[in-house]
Short mmCIF file of C-alpha atoms and ligand atoms in Angstrom, two decimals:
data_model
loop_
_atom_site.label_atom_id
_atom_site.label_comp_id
_atom_site.label_asym_id
_atom_site.label_seq_id
_atom_site.Cartn_x
_atom_site.Cartn_y
_atom_site.Cartn_z
CA MET A 21 88.72 33.24 113.77
CA GLY A 22 90.10 35.73 111.30
CA ASN A 23 90.20 39.47 110.75
CA ASP A 24 88.47 41.04 107.71
CA VAL A 25 91.55 40.48 105.50
CA ALA A 26 91.62 36.78 106.42
CA ILE A 27 87.89 36.19 105.92
CA LYS A 28 87.85 38.05 102.58
CA ALA A 29 90.76 35.92 101.31
CA TYR A 30 89.06 32.75 102.60
CA ARG A 31 85.75 33.63 100.88
CA GLU A 32 87.48 34.46 97.60
CA GLY A 33 89.66 31.36 97.82
CA LYS A 34 92.67 33.67 97.53
CA LEU A 35 96.13 32.11 98.10
CA PRO A 36 98.61 33.08 99.36
CA PHE A 37 96.86 35.05 102.13
CA PRO A 38 97.68 38.79 101.77
CA ASP A 39 99.83 40.75 104.20
CA GLY A 40 97.68 41.94 107.10
CA THR A 41 95.93 38.57 107.50
CA ILE A 42 95.45 37.55 111.14
CA ILE A 43 94.10 34.11 112.06
CA ALA A 44 93.41 33.12 115.67
CA ALA A 45 92.85 29.62 117.04
CA LEU A 46 91.07 29.37 120.39
CA HIS A 47 91.59 26.04 122.11
CA TYR A 48 89.40 24.50 124.80
CA ARG A 49 89.27 21.32 126.79
CA TYR A 50 86.93 18.71 125.34
CA VAL A 51 84.40 17.69 127.99
CA ALA A 52 81.36 15.44 128.15
CA SER A 53 78.02 17.23 128.49
CA GLU A 54 76.03 15.62 131.32
CA GLU A 55 73.08 17.82 130.44
CA ASN A 56 72.96 16.67 126.78
CA ASN A 57 73.77 13.04 127.61
CA LYS A 58 70.73 12.92 129.91
CA VAL A 59 68.58 13.80 126.90
CA PHE A 60 70.24 11.23 124.64
CA GLY A 61 70.18 8.55 127.32
CA GLN A 62 73.80 7.64 126.58
CA ALA A 63 77.26 9.28 126.55
CA GLN A 64 77.62 10.89 123.12
CA SER A 65 77.75 14.64 123.57
CA PHE A 66 80.91 16.70 124.01
CA VAL A 67 81.21 20.47 124.39
CA PRO A 68 84.05 22.98 124.86
CA GLY A 69 85.27 23.10 128.47
CA SER A 70 87.69 25.58 130.01
CA PRO A 71 90.03 27.44 127.62
CA THR A 72 93.61 26.11 127.28
CA ASN A 73 95.46 28.55 125.02
CA ILE A 74 95.17 30.96 122.10
CA GLN A 75 97.40 30.93 119.02
CA PHE A 76 97.81 33.44 116.20
CA MET A 77 99.25 33.51 112.70
CA VAL A 78 100.00 37.00 111.34
CA LYS A 79 100.95 37.50 107.69
CA ASP A 80 103.77 39.93 106.90
CA SER A 81 105.82 38.58 104.01
CA THR A 82 108.72 40.98 104.70
CA LYS A 83 108.96 40.82 108.49
CA TYR A 84 108.41 37.04 108.67
CA ALA A 85 110.12 36.05 105.39
CA ALA A 86 112.13 33.32 107.17
CA THR A 87 108.95 31.50 108.26
CA GLY A 88 106.93 31.52 105.06
CA GLY A 89 105.66 35.07 105.64
CA TRP A 90 103.84 34.09 108.85
CA GLY A 91 104.52 35.25 112.39
CA PHE A 92 103.39 32.71 115.00
CA ALA A 93 102.19 33.59 118.52
CA HIS A 94 100.99 31.49 121.46
CA PHE A 95 99.55 32.60 124.81
CA GLN A 96 98.62 30.50 127.80
CA ASP A 97 97.25 32.16 130.95
CA GLY A 98 98.22 35.46 129.35
CA LYS A 99 101.88 34.45 128.97
CA PRO A 100 103.67 34.07 125.59
CA GLY A 101 105.17 30.72 124.56
CA GLU A 102 108.81 29.91 125.36
CA ALA A 103 111.30 30.48 122.50
CA ALA A 104 112.06 26.75 122.08
CA PHE A 105 108.36 25.88 121.90
CA MET A 106 107.76 28.64 119.33
CA LYS A 107 110.30 26.97 117.01
CA SER A 108 107.85 24.06 116.55
CA CYS A 109 105.15 26.11 114.79
CA PHE A 110 106.66 26.75 111.35
CA PRO A 111 108.05 23.23 110.66
CA CYS A 112 104.69 21.59 111.33
CA HIS A 113 102.67 24.23 109.47
CA GLN A 114 104.89 23.62 106.43
CA LYS A 115 102.87 20.41 106.02
CA ALA A 116 100.05 22.72 104.81
CA LYS A 117 102.24 24.17 102.05
CA GLY A 118 99.47 23.77 99.46
CA SER A 119 97.25 26.19 101.41
CA ASP A 120 99.88 28.79 102.42
CA LEU A 121 100.71 26.99 105.72
CA VAL A 122 97.08 27.28 106.91
CA PHE A 123 95.31 24.01 107.75
CA THR A 124 91.77 25.25 108.40
CA ARG A 125 89.51 25.49 105.33
CA TYR A 126 86.65 27.94 104.90
CA ALA A 127 83.28 26.26 105.39
CA PRO A 128 80.56 28.42 103.82
C1 LIG B 22 102.50 19.13 115.17
C2 LIG B 22 101.94 20.09 114.24
C3 LIG B 22 101.64 21.52 114.68
C4 LIG B 22 102.41 22.35 115.46
C5 LIG B 22 103.74 22.06 116.13
C6 LIG B 22 101.69 23.61 115.51
N1 LIG B 22 100.53 23.54 114.80
FE1 LIG B 22 99.18 25.05 114.54
N2 LIG B 22 97.91 23.75 113.65
C7 LIG B 22 98.20 22.44 113.33
C8 LIG B 22 97.02 21.84 112.72
C9 LIG B 22 96.92 20.40 112.19
C10 LIG B 22 96.02 22.81 112.71
C11 LIG B 22 94.56 22.68 112.22
C12 LIG B 22 93.78 21.77 113.13
C13 LIG B 22 93.61 22.27 114.50
O1 LIG B 22 93.44 23.50 114.70
O2 LIG B 22 93.64 21.47 115.43
C14 LIG B 22 96.64 24.02 113.27
C15 LIG B 22 95.98 25.24 113.37
C16 LIG B 22 96.58 26.42 113.75
C17 LIG B 22 96.00 27.74 113.60
C18 LIG B 22 94.70 28.06 112.86
C19 LIG B 22 95.04 28.26 111.37
C20 LIG B 22 95.32 26.94 110.66
O3 LIG B 22 96.46 26.75 110.15
O4 LIG B 22 94.42 26.09 110.60
C21 LIG B 22 96.89 28.62 114.17
C22 LIG B 22 96.71 30.13 114.27
C23 LIG B 22 98.01 27.86 114.66
N3 LIG B 22 97.81 26.52 114.37
C24 LIG B 22 99.11 28.40 115.29
C25 LIG B 22 100.18 27.64 115.75
C26 LIG B 22 101.25 28.17 116.56
C27 LIG B 22 101.39 29.61 117.03
C28 LIG B 22 102.11 27.15 116.82
C29 LIG B 22 103.37 27.13 117.66
C30 LIG B 22 103.25 27.52 119.05
C31 LIG B 22 101.55 25.96 116.17
N4 LIG B 22 100.40 26.31 115.53
C32 LIG B 22 102.15 24.72 116.20
C33 LIG B 22 99.39 21.80 113.52
C34 LIG B 22 100.44 22.28 114.29
#
């Protein structure tokens, strides 16, 4: 999910994302759907289960200059991620350098 700044930049194909961009990733367990599988007659349907965590990327090229202009946040059961764990975000997201550290593409 993204705020208006994020979605506007996505739609216009604008890179880098402007300051003020906020992108959220909601994560869920991946569970089989008994209800749908009954219809299909075989196990082939999966749906989101219980939520696991929520992560954010917030663009502020001054405040977060050391991490490519992005601030990273992680919450599980309402609690923020440990400092050591939070150090893993930027190095991995650097693999998406060609799209301003954002992996997810806009699908119109
Ligand atoms: C090992 C690599 C890796 C690490 C570490 C990692 N991410 Fe990601 N992240 C990804 C990939 C790949 C995606 C896109 C696919 C997906 O969402 O599963 C993604 C997606 C996201 C998104 C949605 C925007 C986008 O880039 O697609 C946010 C927000 C996000 N991650 C935040 C974080 C935060 C916060 C941390 C640190 C706690 C973190 N990530 C650590 C690989 C990583």
